[in-house]
XYZ file of C-alpha atoms in Angstrom:
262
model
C 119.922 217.493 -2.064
C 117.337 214.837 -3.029
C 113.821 215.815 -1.850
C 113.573 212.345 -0.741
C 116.672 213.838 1.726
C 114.912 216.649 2.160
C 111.522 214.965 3.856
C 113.896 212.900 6.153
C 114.958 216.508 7.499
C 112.060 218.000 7.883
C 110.457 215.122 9.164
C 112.836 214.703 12.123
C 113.442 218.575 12.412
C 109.655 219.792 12.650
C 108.980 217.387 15.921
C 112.396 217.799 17.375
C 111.853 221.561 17.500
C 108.433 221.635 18.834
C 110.024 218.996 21.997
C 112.613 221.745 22.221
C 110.014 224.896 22.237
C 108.001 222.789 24.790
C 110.405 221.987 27.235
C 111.910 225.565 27.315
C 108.715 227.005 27.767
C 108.162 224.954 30.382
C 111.134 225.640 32.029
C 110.224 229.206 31.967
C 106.632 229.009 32.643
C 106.930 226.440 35.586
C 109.971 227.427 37.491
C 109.163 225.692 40.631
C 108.635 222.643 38.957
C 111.566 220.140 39.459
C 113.485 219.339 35.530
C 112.440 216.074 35.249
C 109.139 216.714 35.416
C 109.011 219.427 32.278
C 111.255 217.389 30.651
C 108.857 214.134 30.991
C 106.018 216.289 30.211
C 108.088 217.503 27.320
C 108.206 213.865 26.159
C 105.125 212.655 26.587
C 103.470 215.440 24.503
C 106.215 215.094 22.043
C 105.121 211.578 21.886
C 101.404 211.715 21.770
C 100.834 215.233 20.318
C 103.699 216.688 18.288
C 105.185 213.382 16.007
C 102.735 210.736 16.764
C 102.134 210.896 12.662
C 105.961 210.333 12.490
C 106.567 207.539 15.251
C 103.577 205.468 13.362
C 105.172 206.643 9.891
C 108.877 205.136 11.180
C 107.029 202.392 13.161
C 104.962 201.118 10.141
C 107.518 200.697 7.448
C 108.602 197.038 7.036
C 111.954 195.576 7.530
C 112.188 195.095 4.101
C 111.008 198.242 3.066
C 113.854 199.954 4.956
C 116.746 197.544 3.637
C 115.415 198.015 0.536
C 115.876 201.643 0.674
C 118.902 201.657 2.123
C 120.450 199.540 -0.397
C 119.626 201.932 -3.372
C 122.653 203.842 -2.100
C 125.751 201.919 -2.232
C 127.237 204.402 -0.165
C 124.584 203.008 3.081
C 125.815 199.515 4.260
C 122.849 197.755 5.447
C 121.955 197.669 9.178
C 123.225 195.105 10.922
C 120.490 192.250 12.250
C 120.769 191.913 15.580
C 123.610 190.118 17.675
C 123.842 187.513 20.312
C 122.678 187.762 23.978
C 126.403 187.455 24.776
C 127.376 190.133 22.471
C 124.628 192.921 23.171
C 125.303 192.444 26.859
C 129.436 192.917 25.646
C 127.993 196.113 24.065
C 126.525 197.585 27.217
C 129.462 197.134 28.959
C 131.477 198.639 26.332
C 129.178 201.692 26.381
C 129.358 202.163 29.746
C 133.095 201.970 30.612
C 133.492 204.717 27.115
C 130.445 206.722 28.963
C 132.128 206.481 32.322
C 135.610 207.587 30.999
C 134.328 210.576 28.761
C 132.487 211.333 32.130
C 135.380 212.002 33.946
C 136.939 213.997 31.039
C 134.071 216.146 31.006
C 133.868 216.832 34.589
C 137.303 218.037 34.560
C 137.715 220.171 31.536
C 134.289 221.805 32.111
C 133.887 221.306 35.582
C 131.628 220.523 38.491
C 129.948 216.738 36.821
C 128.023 216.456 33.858
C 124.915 214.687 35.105
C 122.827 216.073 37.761
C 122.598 215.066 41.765
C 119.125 213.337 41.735
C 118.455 212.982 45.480
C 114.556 212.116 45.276
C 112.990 209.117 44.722
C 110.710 210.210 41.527
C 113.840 211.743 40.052
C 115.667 208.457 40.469
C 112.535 207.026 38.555
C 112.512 209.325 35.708
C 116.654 209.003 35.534
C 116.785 205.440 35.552
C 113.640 204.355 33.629
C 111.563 206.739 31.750
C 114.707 209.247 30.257
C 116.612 205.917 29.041
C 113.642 204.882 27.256
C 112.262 207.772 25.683
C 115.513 209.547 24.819
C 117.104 206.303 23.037
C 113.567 205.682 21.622
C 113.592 209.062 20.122
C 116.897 209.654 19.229
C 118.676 206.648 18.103
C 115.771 204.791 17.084
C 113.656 207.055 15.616
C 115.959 209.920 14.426
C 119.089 207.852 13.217
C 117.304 205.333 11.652
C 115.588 207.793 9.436
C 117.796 209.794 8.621
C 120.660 206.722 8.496
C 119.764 206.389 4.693
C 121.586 209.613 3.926
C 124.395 208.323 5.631
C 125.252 206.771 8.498
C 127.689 209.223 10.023
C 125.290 212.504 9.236
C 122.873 210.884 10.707
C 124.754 209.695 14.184
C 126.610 213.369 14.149
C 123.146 214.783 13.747
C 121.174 213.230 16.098
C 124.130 213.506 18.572
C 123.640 217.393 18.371
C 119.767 217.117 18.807
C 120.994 214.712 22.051
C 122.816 217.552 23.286
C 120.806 220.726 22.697
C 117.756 218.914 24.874
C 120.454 219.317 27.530
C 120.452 222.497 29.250
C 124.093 222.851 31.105
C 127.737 223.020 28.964
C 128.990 220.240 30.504
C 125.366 218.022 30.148
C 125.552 219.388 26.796
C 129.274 218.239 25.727
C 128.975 214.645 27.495
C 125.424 214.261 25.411
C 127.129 215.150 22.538
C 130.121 212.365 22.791
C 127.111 210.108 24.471
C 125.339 210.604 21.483
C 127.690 209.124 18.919
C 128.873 206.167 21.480
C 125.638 204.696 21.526
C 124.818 205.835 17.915
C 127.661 203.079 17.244
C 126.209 200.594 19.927
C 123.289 200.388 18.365
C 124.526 200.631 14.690
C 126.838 197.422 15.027
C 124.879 195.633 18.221
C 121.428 195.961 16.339
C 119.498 196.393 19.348
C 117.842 199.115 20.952
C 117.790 197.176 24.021
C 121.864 198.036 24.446
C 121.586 201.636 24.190
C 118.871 201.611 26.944
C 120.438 199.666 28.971
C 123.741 200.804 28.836
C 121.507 204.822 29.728
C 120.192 203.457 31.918
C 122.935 202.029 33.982
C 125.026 204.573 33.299
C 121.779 206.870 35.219
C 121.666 204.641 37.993
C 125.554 205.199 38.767
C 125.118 208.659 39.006
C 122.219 208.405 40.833
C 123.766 205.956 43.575
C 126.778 208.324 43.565
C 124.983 211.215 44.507
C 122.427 209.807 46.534
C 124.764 207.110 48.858
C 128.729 207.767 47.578
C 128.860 211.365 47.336
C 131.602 211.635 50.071
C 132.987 208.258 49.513
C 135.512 209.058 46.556
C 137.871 206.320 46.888
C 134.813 203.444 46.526
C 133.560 205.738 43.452
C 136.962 205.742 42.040
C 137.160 201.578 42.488
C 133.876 200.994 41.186
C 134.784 203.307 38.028
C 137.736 201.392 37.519
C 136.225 198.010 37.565
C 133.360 199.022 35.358
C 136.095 201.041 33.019
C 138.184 197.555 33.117
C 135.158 195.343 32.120
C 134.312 197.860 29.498
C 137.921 197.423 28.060
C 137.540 193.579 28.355
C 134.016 193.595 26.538
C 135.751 195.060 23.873
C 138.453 192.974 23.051
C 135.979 190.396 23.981
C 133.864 191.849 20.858
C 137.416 192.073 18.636
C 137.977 188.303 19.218
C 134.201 187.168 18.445
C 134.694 189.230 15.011
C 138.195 187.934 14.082
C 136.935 184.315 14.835
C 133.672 184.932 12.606
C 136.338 186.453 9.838
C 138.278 183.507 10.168
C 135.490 180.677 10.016
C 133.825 182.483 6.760
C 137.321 182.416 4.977
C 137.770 178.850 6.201
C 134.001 178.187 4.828
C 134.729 180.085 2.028
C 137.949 177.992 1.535
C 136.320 174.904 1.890
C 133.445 175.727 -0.865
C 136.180 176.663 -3.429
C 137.841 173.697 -2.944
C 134.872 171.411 -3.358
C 133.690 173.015 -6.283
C 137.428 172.180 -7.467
């Protein structure tokens, strides 16, 4: 392995372990504290203490800096620029009918659900707008886009697993895992940070409106599943036909300049 490799690793590693140390030893030393609050605690000192020399060391690299080291391996296709209004909001739904299904799957191989009942109101704040945030922030942001260089699928696999093991239950673990990768993709063929966060976040509020007002009501959670499921399906071969139509207008373009040069 390159040592160039070898300081991506290490340099993603060293902070995501010290974020893990934290919030366990919060959870141990604080008991009676609710989750959400070690695990925003965890973040914010992971943040401002622990890799603030690595979040200005990814931050303060240049676009071109980064394309230009990711095109001295041929292996690394460059990252996509981002897309379209219309296609990042095609994205989110995509993400969150795949989130929703794998939700389901989760919740009955492993049982019981694989997000938490968040019945407060500052839960509901730290589910739906500071965990989106931070966690895509750090993970696919930060984490895949340094160590995307290597390769792109190490470094969605790996920051998946990192995803996961800041999870504490098997089932919160497993769905992190799969969550992981989905938005991994989102973001590596949307461009935009601003789908992954969303699509978290939405996916957040669901559960949180689920447990809060729908937690007896399963036929309406059911329906609403299945709508979002069905627009999710339709944002995707929405997505198919806006590639095959940009396919088929740069061979036509392409066409066109052979012929004139003919």
């Amino acid at each position: 392995m390159e040592k160039t490799n070898i300081r991506r690793l290490i340099g993603v590693m060293m902070p995501f372990m010290i974020m893990v140390i934290v919030q366990r030893l919060g959870l141990l030393l604080l008991p009676e504290l609710p989750a959400f609050v070690i695990a925003s605690a965890a973040g914010i000192f992971f943040f401002r203490m622990s890799c603030g020399a690595d979040v200005l060391r990814f931050s303060g690299r240049t676009a071109a800096a980064r394309e230009e080291q990711e095109d001295s391996d041929p292996t690394v296709p460059p990252f996509r620029p981002g897309d379209t209004v219309l296609g990042r909001i095609l994205w989110v739904f995509v993400c969150m009918g795949v989130l929703i299904v794998f939700m389901h799957i989760v919740a009955a191989v492993v049982g019981g659900s694989a997000s938490e009942p968040v019945p407060s109101a500052a839960e509901a704040l730290a589910l739906i707008l500071i965990h989106p945030f931070l966690e895509e922030y750090i993970f696919r942001w930060l984490y895949y886009r340094e160590l995307r260089p290597m390769h792109p699928f190490f470094a969605g696999l790996a920051q998946a697993v990192m995803f996961a093991i800041v999870h504490g239950s098997v089932g919160g673990m497993v769905y992190a895992l799969f969550a992981g990768i989905v938005l991994a993709v989102a973001l590596e063929y949307s461009g935009s940070l601003a789908v992954t966060v969303a699509a978290h976040a939405l996916v957040n509020l669901r559960s949180f409106v689920y447990a809060a007002w729908l937690a007896d009501e399963v036929l309406i959670r059911t329906i609403l599943d299945f709508c979002v499921v069905s627009v999710g399906f339709g944002a995707f071969l929405g997505l198919l036909v806006r590639r095959g139509l940009r396919e088929f207008r740069k061979s036509a373009e392409t066409e066109a300049k052979t012929d004139d040069g003919e």
